[in-house]
Amino acid sequence: MELLRTLSLLLLLISLPLTLSLSDDTAALSLFRSTTDTHGALLSNWTLTSSTSTACSASWRGVNCTNNRVTALKLPSLNLRGSLDSLSSLDQLRFLDLSNNRINGSIYAITNCTNLKLVYLSGNDLSGEIPPEITSLRRILRLDLSNNNLKGVIPTEFPARLLTLRLDDNELSGTIPSSLELIPKLIQLNLSNNLLYGQVPESLLQKFGNESFSGNEELCGASPFPECSRINEPPLAASNQTVESSPGKKSKRKGLSPGAIVAIVIATAVVIVVVIYVIVACYCGRYSRDSNVGSESGKKRTSYGSEKKVFANNGGGDSDGTSASDKSKLVFFDRKKQFELEDLLKASAEMLGKGSLGTVYKAVLDHGIAVAVKRLKDANPCGRKEFEQYMDVIGRLKHANVVRLRAFYYAKEEKLLVYDYLPNGSLYSLLHGSRGPGRIPLDWTTRISLVLGAARGLARVHEEYETSRIPHGNVKSSNVLLDKNGVACIADFGLALLLNPVHATARLGGYRAPEQVEIKRLSQKADVYSFGVLLLEVLTGRAPSKFLSPASSHPLAEEEEQVVDLPKWVRSVVRDEWTAEVFDQELLRYKNIEEELVAMLHVAMACVVPQPEKRPSMSDVAKLIEEIRVEQSPLGEDYDESRDSLSPSVATTEG
């Protein structure tokens, strides 16, 4: 007995230091790194220089501290994989941004971090339910759990200080809690694209608009939702209640005998087989008749916009053997489709522009959702199967800095791609639009933020398709779009591979890498070169291959104006030690940014070296740009709750 007590005490003493170390912020973060960055490359500076150093004293990447306690953890878009469990002991954490990684498992761990104010976990693989313990986050202001795999019902209670609640693009079910109406300071709510049913509270609909609830097919209420009726009652499976028996008691159930159940199953199976046989026989007979008629009648066309035609394909099948009913459907990448092809065809359309890969329209559907529709042109002819397989490859990518491909439509004569509509234009228009008197300059902080977002998006493309080596293939400033929050997103990923390689490389213009002149091939290394040209464009304010070099730019310039290759021109100016002449005059008005300008110029020149093998990877480029950014101040106690920050990039400045 005495020996047993001694062993128990020894085990307790052994386990005590481990328990204490796990409660330490540095130990918790070290454990987080070991589970989410298994190769150690993403958080490479998370090391301790001495036995007394901590995560705070060592200035670990993405970690902010107050009084030697971790108060902010900002690691978005790093491809981290693992759970949140190791963060549960960070009881002084105020700001958590792990958006657009691959964090999985439950969110229960964060409910222990009771001082959290800002939580951004969108774009991960989180699953399970939203625990009722979320109410323990008494100080929470913004909670973004969008674009995950969360299931179950929405909790009936949330902290009263909540300003933002984003639960969109999950698999949440049940009704919308009326208690959300009672959160006094709630200014942003999004529950779209879930499996919710029942009535939308009228006050929430008036306050947040129908877009906050769209994509839930079983919701009802005021316009534009259908009128509530029995149709909108909970699904049968959801309404059935499970009765649990008390411990030690057997539940009494009335039911059919096993023999009766077997008889019913067999009879049902026979009926199903007969029905299927009849349907197949009728369909095959009709298909053989309609094939002949379809070949004579041709294709039926439906107008789309004021200029183009879209084939609705109500005729016969294509040469690939696909039936008309299959062809007339949009194929969605989300868990459930939001609209039909016919909704798209009858939507009001506005042509946004003609790009190198096709014409782009803004389509506004009946329920108010706006999407961007690209009509592919000059795409190499390919069968439905090959096209669908490729769309499946590029459509699976989800990232905050990549324009999301929502759906596609295939017909022999027509191919449509449906994207999220981004309302704030492109980097090209911001840089070059309305040059002259009255122009609002694009400031340096905005420029560096936009190129960082584009770099992160392109880096994610390269990492996701590292094995298959799929490039973006069309990196240029007109393909860097801004969403409603001003976040930069890369557009047109992967579409250049649908073109003939000769045509694809020719359309790159001044963004084309030197090796592509001869080999006529797209590659990820060529993407890096194109991105380097984009950086030079941002620094100089000049569009590549389209600007004239004036004789006054530096003493060795040509007497007459001529078209100049942008990387070559920058090299010549830098070589002749006239570096200041490189930068956009709009940037030179800002003080104390000379070092940052030169640092960004070095990054750009590393990207545009002629030898592909000497160019950095896009993940390295993104890290170099991150290091140029002015360090944000830690999140303190003087946070202004009245300020409306709707994105993590803005939230970092809220103090």
C-alpha positions as semicolon CSV with decimal commas, in nm:
position;residue;x (nm);y (nm);z (nm)
1;M;0,000;0,000;0,000
2;E;0,281;0,238;0,092
3;L;0,457;0,155;-0,234
4;L;0,139;0,237;-0,427
5;R;0,114;0,577;-0,256
6;T;0,476;0,651;-0,334
7;L;0,426;0,566;-0,701
8;S;0,113;0,783;-0,718
9;L;0,299;1,078;-0,565
10;L;0,588;1,027;-0,807
11;L;0,351;1,025;-1,104
12;L;0,188;1,343;-0,975
13;L;0,524;1,518;-0,943
14;I;0,622;1,410;-1,294
15;S;0,297;1,531;-1,446
16;L;0,289;1,864;-1,259
17;P;0,562;2,044;-1,460
18;L;0,399;1,928;-1,783
19;T;0,065;2,071;-1,673
20;L;0,222;2,400;-1,576
21;S;0,420;2,427;-1,901
22;L;0,111;2,362;-2,110
23;S;-0,057;2,657;-1,939
24;D;0,230;2,881;-2,042
25;D;0,169;3,086;-2,359
26;T;0,499;2,992;-2,520
27;A;0,444;2,622;-2,456
28;A;0,092;2,643;-2,596
29;L;0,213;2,811;-2,913
30;S;0,498;2,562;-2,950
31;L;0,248;2,280;-2,929
32;F;0,028;2,459;-3,184
33;R;0,323;2,483;-3,423
34;S;0,415;2,117;-3,381
35;T;0,061;2,010;-3,477
36;T;-0,011;2,260;-3,758
37;D;0,330;2,320;-3,918
38;T;0,474;1,972;-3,925
39;H;0,763;2,061;-4,159
40;G;0,854;2,376;-3,968
41;A;0,876;2,588;-4,283
42;L;0,570;2,810;-4,232
43;L;0,657;2,931;-3,882
44;S;1,033;2,909;-3,919
45;N;1,114;3,190;-3,673
46;W;0,915;3,029;-3,392
47;T;1,233;2,930;-3,210
48;L;1,377;3,021;-2,871
49;T;1,724;3,174;-2,861
50;S;1,783;3,094;-2,494
51;S;1,627;2,919;-2,198
52;T;1,477;3,247;-2,076
53;S;1,331;3,367;-2,407
54;T;0,959;3,347;-2,478
55;A;0,727;3,382;-2,775
56;C;0,697;3,749;-2,684
57;S;1,065;3,829;-2,638
58;A;1,160;3,634;-2,952
59;S;0,909;3,829;-3,167
60;W;0,750;3,524;-3,322
61;R;0,573;3,578;-3,652
62;G;0,210;3,677;-3,612
63;V;0,232;3,699;-3,232
64;N;0,161;4,021;-3,042
65;C;0,203;4,054;-2,667
66;T;0,110;4,284;-2,383
67;N;0,296;4,256;-2,050
68;N;0,466;3,939;-2,180
69;R;0,133;3,767;-2,240
70;V;0,008;3,670;-2,585
71;T;-0,283;3,897;-2,682
72;A;-0,297;3,849;-3,061
73;L;-0,229;3,560;-3,299
74;K;-0,248;3,657;-3,668
75;L;-0,156;3,379;-3,911
76;P;-0,394;3,399;-4,210
77;S;-0,342;3,215;-4,540
78;L;-0,043;3,003;-4,438
79;N;-0,180;2,656;-4,520
80;L;-0,160;2,551;-4,155
81;R;-0,317;2,211;-4,084
82;G;-0,431;2,084;-3,747
83;S;-0,667;2,162;-3,460
84;L;-0,725;2,457;-3,228
85;D;-0,698;2,249;-2,911
86;S;-0,352;2,372;-2,811
87;L;-0,472;2,734;-2,800
88;S;-0,724;2,675;-2,524
89;S;-0,485;2,794;-2,251
90;L;-0,423;3,139;-2,408
91;D;-0,652;3,309;-2,158
92;Q;-0,528;3,662;-2,244
93;L;-0,583;3,624;-2,620
94;R;-0,782;3,916;-2,765
95;F;-0,736;3,875;-3,140
96;L;-0,730;3,543;-3,331
97;D;-0,696;3,537;-3,711
98;L;-0,636;3,194;-3,865
99;S;-0,854;3,253;-4,171
100;N;-0,791;3,067;-4,496
101;N;-0,583;2,784;-4,358
102;R;-0,675;2,417;-4,322
103;I;-0,754;2,413;-3,951
104;N;-0,982;2,121;-3,869
105;G;-1,172;1,975;-3,578
106;S;-1,398;2,153;-3,333
107;I;-1,406;2,519;-3,232
108;Y;-1,472;2,425;-2,870
109;A;-1,115;2,514;-2,765
110;I;-1,162;2,886;-2,824
111;T;-1,447;2,901;-2,573
112;N;-1,178;2,878;-2,302
113;C;-1,015;3,197;-2,432
114;T;-1,267;3,413;-2,254
115;N;-1,096;3,746;-2,334
116;L;-1,128;3,710;-2,711
117;K;-1,263;4,015;-2,893
118;L;-1,195;3,940;-3,261
119;V;-1,213;3,587;-3,405
120;Y;-1,155;3,520;-3,777
121;L;-1,161;3,148;-3,863
122;S;-1,322;3,160;-4,209
123;G;-1,205;2,941;-4,496
124;N;-1,093;2,639;-4,291
125;D;-1,212;2,280;-4,245
126;L;-1,370;2,320;-3,902
127;S;-1,650;2,077;-3,828
128;G;-1,891;1,976;-3,553
129;E;-2,139;2,205;-3,385
130;I;-2,112;2,560;-3,257
131;P;-2,101;2,489;-2,883
132;P;-2,344;2,667;-2,648
133;E;-2,034;2,761;-2,447
134;I;-1,971;3,030;-2,709
135;T;-2,153;3,258;-2,463
136;S;-1,845;3,237;-2,238
137;L;-1,673;3,477;-2,481
138;R;-1,829;3,773;-2,301
139;R;-1,606;4,031;-2,472
140;I;-1,640;3,900;-2,827
141;L;-1,705;4,170;-3,087
142;R;-1,655;3,994;-3,421
143;L;-1,700;3,623;-3,485
144;D;-1,636;3,495;-3,840
145;L;-1,680;3,118;-3,886
146;S;-1,782;3,131;-4,253
147;N;-1,671;2,883;-4,520
148;N;-1,626;2,581;-4,296
149;N;-1,809;2,251;-4,243
150;L;-1,999;2,335;-3,925
151;K;-2,322;2,144;-3,866
152;G;-2,606;2,140;-3,617
153;V;-2,825;2,430;-3,509
154;I;-2,735;2,791;-3,444
155;P;-2,706;2,850;-3,067
156;T;-2,993;3,042;-2,915
157;E;-2,763;3,272;-2,721
158;F;-2,465;3,486;-2,820
159;P;-2,271;3,746;-2,619
160;A;-2,446;4,084;-2,602
161;R;-2,144;4,286;-2,726
162;L;-2,134;4,110;-3,063
163;L;-2,097;4,340;-3,365
164;T;-2,033;4,083;-3,642
165;L;-2,161;3,726;-3,679
166;R;-2,072;3,539;-3,998
167;L;-2,182;3,176;-4,026
168;D;-2,234;3,165;-4,404
169;D;-2,125;2,874;-4,626
170;N;-2,152;2,600;-4,368
171;E;-2,399;2,312;-4,320
172;L;-2,598;2,456;-4,032
173;S;-2,959;2,342;-4,003
174;G;-3,265;2,427;-3,798
175;T;-3,444;2,759;-3,769
176;I;-3,302;3,109;-3,726
177;P;-3,309;3,188;-3,353
178;S;-3,531;3,487;-3,278
179;S;-3,284;3,575;-3,003
180;L;-3,052;3,721;-3,271
181;E;-3,295;4,014;-3,282
182;L;-3,204;4,090;-2,921
183;I;-2,830;4,146;-2,979
184;P;-2,831;4,525;-2,950
185;K;-2,508;4,617;-3,133
186;L;-2,514;4,359;-3,412
187;I;-2,425;4,541;-3,738
188;Q;-2,325;4,250;-3,965
189;L;-2,504;3,915;-3,990
190;N;-2,462;3,654;-4,263
191;L;-2,631;3,312;-4,247
192;S;-2,641;3,248;-4,624
193;N;-2,571;2,914;-4,794
194;N;-2,664;2,677;-4,515
195;L;-2,949;2,428;-4,463
196;L;-3,173;2,652;-4,255
197;Y;-3,553;2,633;-4,274
198;G;-3,856;2,814;-4,136
199;Q;-3,940;3,183;-4,115
200;V;-3,684;3,462;-4,140
201;P;-3,756;3,707;-3,856
202;E;-3,887;4,019;-4,028
203;S;-3,677;4,258;-3,821
204;L;-3,356;4,072;-3,917
205;L;-3,458;4,074;-4,283
206;Q;-3,519;4,448;-4,278
207;K;-3,195;4,521;-4,095
208;F;-2,952;4,294;-4,283
209;G;-3,118;4,236;-4,623
210;N;-3,206;3,916;-4,806
211;E;-2,845;3,842;-4,909
212;S;-2,768;3,756;-4,547
213;F;-3,015;3,465;-4,568
214;S;-2,995;3,356;-4,935
215;G;-2,897;3,003;-5,033
216;N;-3,123;2,843;-4,770
217;E;-3,392;2,685;-4,987
218;E;-3,634;2,609;-4,704
219;L;-3,652;2,961;-4,560
220;C;-3,973;3,161;-4,592
221;G;-4,112;3,496;-4,490
222;A;-4,138;3,840;-4,643
223;S;-4,035;3,904;-5,005
224;P;-3,817;3,787;-5,176
225;F;-3,867;3,465;-4,979
226;P;-4,177;3,250;-5,043
227;E;-4,474;3,285;-4,817
228;C;-4,457;3,060;-4,515
229;S;-4,680;2,754;-4,532
230;R;-4,668;2,387;-4,450
231;I;-4,416;2,348;-4,730
232;N;-4,165;2,537;-4,520
233;E;-4,202;2,323;-4,211
234;P;-3,896;2,131;-4,094
235;P;-3,802;1,823;-4,297
236;L;-3,944;1,499;-4,162
237;A;-3,606;1,373;-4,047
238;A;-3,543;1,696;-3,858
239;S;-3,887;1,704;-3,693
240;N;-3,876;1,348;-3,560
241;Q;-3,775;1,339;-3,196
242;T;-3,558;1,072;-3,047
243;V;-3,684;0,946;-2,713
244;E;-3,410;0,825;-2,483
245;S;-3,501;0,570;-2,218
246;S;-3,415;0,631;-1,859
247;P;-3,121;0,442;-1,713
248;G;-3,221;0,099;-1,601
249;K;-3,553;0,104;-1,788
250;K;-3,651;-0,047;-2,119
251;S;-3,829;0,181;-2,360
252;K;-4,169;0,058;-2,474
253;R;-4,232;0,094;-2,847
254;K;-4,519;-0,011;-3,060
255;G;-4,411;-0,140;-3,400
256;L;-4,446;-0,400;-3,669
257;S;-4,314;-0,748;-3,631
258;P;-3,989;-0,842;-3,808
259;G;-4,181;-1,059;-4,055
260;A;-4,410;-0,773;-4,155
261;I;-4,113;-0,541;-4,204
262;V;-3,938;-0,793;-4,433
263;A;-4,255;-0,836;-4,639
264;I;-4,295;-0,460;-4,680
265;V;-3,929;-0,419;-4,785
266;I;-3,956;-0,695;-5,049
267;A;-4,282;-0,557;-5,188
268;T;-4,138;-0,205;-5,205
269;A;-3,827;-0,329;-5,387
270;V;-4,039;-0,510;-5,647
271;V;-4,248;-0,198;-5,711
272;I;-3,934;0,019;-5,749
273;V;-3,781;-0,224;-6,002
274;V;-4,101;-0,224;-6,210
275;V;-4,125;0,156;-6,207
276;I;-3,760;0,197;-6,308
277;Y;-3,807;-0,052;-6,593
278;V;-4,106;0,141;-6,729
279;I;-3,927;0,477;-6,704
280;V;-3,613;0,350;-6,880
281;A;-3,817;0,192;-7,159
282;C;-4,017;0,512;-7,220
283;Y;-3,705;0,732;-7,203
284;C;-3,504;0,524;-7,448
285;G;-3,791;0,526;-7,699
286;R;-3,833;0,901;-7,669
287;Y;-3,457;0,962;-7,693
288;S;-3,425;0,765;-8,016
289;R;-3,709;0,970;-8,170
290;D;-3,587;1,306;-8,041
291;S;-3,231;1,250;-8,166
292;N;-3,351;1,258;-8,526
293;V;-3,569;1,562;-8,471
294;G;-3,294;1,745;-8,283
295;S;-3,041;1,704;-8,562
296;E;-3,277;1,881;-8,802
297;S;-3,410;2,156;-8,578
298;G;-3,071;2,272;-8,455
299;K;-3,011;2,470;-8,136
300;K;-3,247;2,714;-7,973
301;R;-3,087;3,044;-7,876
302;T;-3,175;3,276;-7,591
303;S;-3,049;3,633;-7,583
304;Y;-2,822;3,732;-7,297
305;G;-2,746;4,099;-7,257
306;S;-2,767;4,328;-7,556
307;E;-2,484;4,182;-7,757
308;K;-2,427;3,807;-7,721
309;K;-2,619;3,481;-7,744
310;V;-2,628;3,195;-7,500
311;F;-2,729;2,849;-7,612
312;A;-2,995;2,701;-7,389
313;N;-2,963;2,369;-7,573
314;N;-3,318;2,245;-7,575
315;G;-3,237;2,034;-7,880
316;G;-3,068;1,698;-7,911
317;G;-2,752;1,570;-7,751
318;D;-2,397;1,669;-7,829
319;S;-2,153;1,442;-7,999
320;D;-2,038;1,336;-7,655
321;G;-2,371;1,164;-7,601
322;T;-2,498;1,401;-7,335
323;S;-2,873;1,448;-7,319
324;A;-3,040;1,788;-7,346
325;S;-3,162;1,776;-6,988
326;D;-2,805;1,740;-6,863
327;K;-2,672;2,014;-7,087
328;S;-2,919;2,272;-6,964
329;K;-2,785;2,270;-6,611
330;L;-2,531;2,472;-6,423
331;V;-2,280;2,263;-6,231
332;F;-2,211;2,415;-5,887
333;F;-1,906;2,362;-5,667
334;D;-2,091;2,457;-5,349
335;R;-2,284;2,199;-5,152
336;K;-2,607;2,307;-5,312
337;K;-2,696;2,515;-5,614
338;Q;-2,850;2,858;-5,568
339;F;-3,021;2,911;-5,904
340;E;-3,100;2,746;-6,236
341;L;-2,959;2,820;-6,579
342;E;-3,292;2,976;-6,674
343;D;-3,260;3,222;-6,384
344;L;-2,923;3,324;-6,526
345;L;-3,053;3,361;-6,880
346;K;-3,339;3,590;-6,782
347;A;-3,133;3,797;-6,537
348;S;-3,058;4,160;-6,616
349;A;-2,706;4,167;-6,760
350;E;-2,442;4,435;-6,798
351;M;-2,126;4,381;-6,999
352;L;-1,825;4,459;-6,780
353;G;-1,561;4,415;-7,046
354;K;-1,385;4,192;-7,295
355;G;-1,072;4,018;-7,177
356;S;-0,820;3,793;-7,344
357;L;-1,024;3,487;-7,246
358;G;-1,378;3,606;-7,311
359;T;-1,651;3,858;-7,238
360;V;-1,754;3,918;-6,876
361;Y;-2,105;4,018;-6,768
362;K;-2,256;4,124;-6,439
363;A;-2,584;3,936;-6,394
364;V;-2,834;4,037;-6,126
365;L;-3,072;3,752;-6,041
366;D;-3,433;3,793;-5,934
367;H;-3,349;3,758;-5,565
368;G;-3,089;4,034;-5,583
369;I;-2,767;3,829;-5,590
370;A;-2,509;3,957;-5,839
371;V;-2,266;3,721;-6,012
372;A;-2,001;3,763;-6,280
373;V;-2,045;3,543;-6,587
374;K;-1,755;3,481;-6,824
375;R;-1,826;3,351;-7,175
376;L;-1,516;3,164;-7,280
377;K;-1,393;3,225;-7,631
378;D;-1,122;3,058;-7,837
379;A;-1,112;2,766;-7,594
380;N;-0,965;2,451;-7,745
381;P;-1,243;2,207;-7,838
382;C;-1,274;1,935;-7,578
383;G;-1,539;1,688;-7,472
384;R;-1,771;1,740;-7,180
385;K;-1,588;1,485;-6,965
386;E;-1,247;1,649;-7,006
387;F;-1,390;1,997;-6,949
388;E;-1,578;1,891;-6,635
389;Q;-1,271;1,715;-6,497
390;Y;-1,060;2,026;-6,541
391;M;-1,327;2,252;-6,391
392;D;-1,342;2,017;-6,092
393;V;-0,966;2,060;-6,046
394;I;-0,960;2,439;-6,055
395;G;-1,301;2,485;-5,889
396;R;-1,203;2,321;-5,561
397;L;-0,968;2,605;-5,463
398;K;-1,099;2,826;-5,182
399;H;-0,893;3,122;-5,068
400;A;-0,968;3,477;-4,957
401;N;-0,736;3,617;-5,225
402;V;-0,862;3,408;-5,518
403;V;-1,188;3,492;-5,697
404;R;-1,419;3,199;-5,628
405;L;-1,544;2,991;-5,922
406;R;-1,903;2,909;-5,822
407;A;-2,039;2,715;-6,120
408;F;-1,993;2,634;-6,487
409;Y;-2,207;2,546;-6,787
410;Y;-2,095;2,329;-7,077
411;A;-2,234;2,294;-7,427
412;K;-2,056;2,215;-7,749
413;E;-2,092;2,574;-7,870
414;E;-2,098;2,756;-7,536
415;K;-1,904;2,750;-7,211
416;L;-1,997;2,976;-6,920
417;L;-1,815;3,028;-6,592
418;V;-1,995;3,184;-6,294
419;Y;-1,786;3,372;-6,036
420;D;-1,849;3,585;-5,732
421;Y;-1,907;3,943;-5,843
422;L;-1,644;4,179;-5,702
423;P;-1,771;4,538;-5,707
424;N;-1,462;4,754;-5,664
425;G;-1,284;4,718;-5,997
426;S;-0,926;4,613;-6,063
427;L;-0,575;4,714;-5,965
428;Y;-0,521;4,824;-6,325
429;S;-0,807;5,076;-6,309
430;L;-0,685;5,210;-5,974
431;L;-0,331;5,257;-6,109
432;H;-0,404;5,395;-6,453
433;G;-0,761;5,524;-6,449
434;S;-0,818;5,899;-6,476
435;R;-0,453;6,001;-6,471
436;G;-0,439;6,379;-6,467
437;P;-0,603;6,669;-6,280
438;G;-0,859;6,566;-6,022
439;R;-0,727;6,211;-5,985
440;I;-0,724;6,063;-5,636
441;P;-0,376;5,907;-5,597
442;L;-0,341;5,542;-5,499
443;D;-0,145;5,568;-5,175
444;W;0,148;5,346;-5,082
445;T;-0,028;5,168;-4,795
446;T;-0,309;5,062;-5,027
447;R;-0,068;4,952;-5,300
448;I;0,138;4,734;-5,071
449;S;-0,177;4,583;-4,919
450;L;-0,314;4,495;-5,264
451;V;0,007;4,337;-5,394
452;L;0,039;4,137;-5,072
453;G;-0,312;4,001;-5,118
454;A;-0,237;3,913;-5,479
455;A;0,089;3,746;-5,377
456;R;-0,087;3,536;-5,115
457;G;-0,353;3,429;-5,364
458;L;-0,099;3,333;-5,628
459;A;0,115;3,154;-5,369
460;R;-0,186;2,947;-5,265
461;V;-0,252;2,855;-5,629
462;H;0,107;2,734;-5,668
463;E;0,104;2,543;-5,339
464;E;-0,231;2,377;-5,405
465;Y;-0,120;2,258;-5,748
466;E;0,248;2,204;-5,676
467;T;0,240;1,842;-5,789
468;S;0,043;1,897;-6,108
469;R;0,230;2,224;-6,174
470;I;-0,084;2,404;-6,287
471;P;0,004;2,774;-6,328
472;H;-0,222;3,074;-6,309
473;G;-0,119;3,156;-6,663
474;N;-0,255;3,511;-6,687
475;V;-0,108;3,724;-6,407
476;K;-0,164;4,096;-6,475
477;S;-0,299;4,400;-6,292
478;S;-0,637;4,375;-6,467
479;N;-0,677;4,030;-6,309
480;V;-0,628;4,161;-5,955
481;L;-0,982;4,249;-5,846
482;L;-1,106;4,413;-5,526
483;D;-1,394;4,271;-5,322
484;K;-1,646;4,474;-5,124
485;N;-1,396;4,515;-4,839
486;G;-1,112;4,625;-5,068
487;V;-0,929;4,291;-5,041
488;A;-0,728;4,196;-5,351
489;C;-0,825;3,872;-5,527
490;I;-0,654;3,699;-5,819
491;A;-0,893;3,627;-6,110
492;D;-0,884;3,399;-6,417
493;F;-0,681;3,126;-6,249
494;G;-0,614;2,827;-6,474
495;L;-0,820;2,944;-6,772
496;A;-0,519;3,012;-6,995
497;L;-0,460;2,636;-7,016
498;L;-0,783;2,611;-7,213
499;L;-0,620;2,808;-7,497
500;N;-0,363;2,710;-7,752
501;P;-0,025;2,770;-7,577
502;V;0,091;2,999;-7,857
503;H;-0,218;3,218;-7,818
504;A;-0,205;3,206;-7,438
505;T;0,154;3,331;-7,416
506;A;0,099;3,595;-7,684
507;R;-0,188;3,748;-7,485
508;L;0,034;3,802;-7,183
509;G;0,191;4,101;-7,359
510;G;0,436;4,285;-7,138
511;Y;0,388;4,034;-6,855
512;R;0,534;3,750;-7,063
513;A;0,854;3,588;-6,931
514;P;1,158;3,584;-7,165
515;E;1,161;3,206;-7,202
516;Q;0,800;3,209;-7,322
517;V;0,900;3,386;-7,642
518;E;1,065;3,065;-7,757
519;I;0,905;2,774;-7,574
520;K;0,545;2,911;-7,583
521;R;0,457;2,738;-7,258
522;L;0,288;2,847;-6,936
523;S;0,453;2,766;-6,604
524;Q;0,455;2,865;-6,238
525;K;0,801;3,020;-6,280
526;A;0,660;3,233;-6,563
527;D;0,382;3,337;-6,322
528;V;0,651;3,466;-6,085
529;Y;0,800;3,676;-6,366
530;S;0,456;3,816;-6,450
531;F;0,402;3,903;-6,085
532;G;0,739;4,081;-6,080
533;V;0,624;4,293;-6,375
534;L;0,304;4,368;-6,183
535;L;0,515;4,488;-5,886
536;L;0,713;4,716;-6,118
537;E;0,384;4,846;-6,254
538;V;0,271;4,932;-5,902
539;L;0,604;5,100;-5,821
540;T;0,641;5,297;-6,143
541;G;0,276;5,370;-6,220
542;R;0,345;5,260;-6,580
543;A;0,167;4,985;-6,770
544;P;0,413;4,729;-6,916
545;S;0,497;4,752;-7,288
546;K;0,256;5,039;-7,331
547;F;0,433;5,342;-7,194
548;L;0,664;5,590;-7,362
549;S;1,002;5,666;-7,210
550;P;1,049;6,047;-7,217
551;A;1,391;6,195;-7,287
552;S;1,381;6,377;-6,954
553;S;1,354;6,063;-6,742
554;H;1,733;6,049;-6,692
555;P;2,038;6,186;-6,875
556;L;2,107;5,872;-7,079
557;A;1,753;5,839;-7,212
558;E;1,684;5,834;-7,586
559;E;1,618;6,163;-7,764
560;E;1,282;6,045;-7,895
561;E;1,002;5,867;-7,713
562;Q;0,976;5,495;-7,781
563;V;0,799;5,187;-7,651
564;V;1,011;5,027;-7,378
565;D;1,001;4,689;-7,203
566;L;0,928;4,772;-6,837
567;P;1,179;4,537;-6,664
568;K;1,455;4,638;-6,908
569;W;1,380;5,006;-6,856
570;V;1,392;4,970;-6,475
571;R;1,720;4,780;-6,496
572;S;1,875;5,053;-6,710
573;V;1,764;5,329;-6,474
574;V;1,886;5,143;-6,164
575;R;2,216;5,056;-6,335
576;D;2,277;5,423;-6,409
577;E;2,207;5,508;-6,043
578;W;1,891;5,703;-6,109
579;T;1,677;5,478;-5,888
580;A;1,456;5,763;-5,766
581;E;1,341;5,817;-6,125
582;V;1,186;5,470;-6,125
583;F;0,910;5,541;-5,876
584;D;0,567;5,681;-5,951
585;Q;0,553;6,055;-5,882
586;E;0,237;5,995;-5,680
587;L;0,443;5,790;-5,432
588;L;0,721;6,043;-5,389
589;R;0,488;6,279;-5,203
590;Y;0,476;6,039;-4,907
591;K;0,745;6,078;-4,642
592;N;0,967;5,812;-4,491
593;I;0,881;5,532;-4,733
594;E;1,204;5,536;-4,937
595;E;1,338;5,221;-4,772
596;E;1,010;5,039;-4,829
597;L;1,004;5,142;-5,196
598;V;1,358;5,019;-5,250
599;A;1,284;4,694;-5,063
600;M;0,982;4,629;-5,286
601;L;1,193;4,711;-5,592
602;H;1,442;4,442;-5,486
603;V;1,158;4,189;-5,459
604;A;1,032;4,283;-5,807
605;M;1,378;4,257;-5,963
606;A;1,429;3,914;-5,807
607;C;1,107;3,799;-5,974
608;V;1,200;3,924;-6,323
609;V;1,546;3,771;-6,353
610;P;1,577;3,615;-6,701
611;Q;1,668;3,267;-6,569
612;P;1,353;3,086;-6,443
613;E;1,543;2,869;-6,196
614;K;1,678;3,178;-6,017
615;R;1,337;3,326;-5,947
616;P;1,195;3,285;-5,593
617;S;0,880;3,086;-5,524
618;M;0,558;3,280;-5,476
619;S;0,541;3,176;-5,111
620;D;0,885;3,335;-5,062
621;V;0,770;3,645;-5,249
622;A;0,467;3,678;-5,019
623;K;0,692;3,648;-4,712
624;L;0,929;3,914;-4,845
625;I;0,639;4,153;-4,899
626;E;0,503;4,078;-4,552
627;E;0,836;4,181;-4,404
628;I;0,814;4,518;-4,580
629;R;0,480;4,602;-4,425
630;V;0,479;4,846;-4,133
631;E;0,433;4,645;-3,814
632;Q;0,086;4,689;-3,668
633;S;0,051;4,785;-3,301
634;P;-0,073;4,515;-3,060
635;L;-0,441;4,502;-2,981
636;G;-0,487;4,692;-2,657
637;E;-0,762;4,749;-2,407
638;D;-0,867;5,080;-2,567
639;Y;-1,048;4,913;-2,859
640;D;-1,317;5,139;-3,007
641;E;-1,628;4,924;-3,040
642;S;-1,809;5,180;-3,253
643;R;-1,567;5,147;-3,545
644;D;-1,699;4,922;-3,819
645;S;-1,423;4,689;-3,934
646;L;-1,560;4,407;-4,144
647;S;-1,242;4,228;-4,250
648;P;-0,934;4,093;-4,071
649;S;-0,709;4,321;-4,275
650;V;-0,887;4,625;-4,136
651;A;-0,930;4,481;-3,790
652;T;-0,554;4,475;-3,730
653;T;-0,554;4,855;-3,712
654;E;-0,828;4,882;-3,454
655;G;-0,585;4,898;-3,164
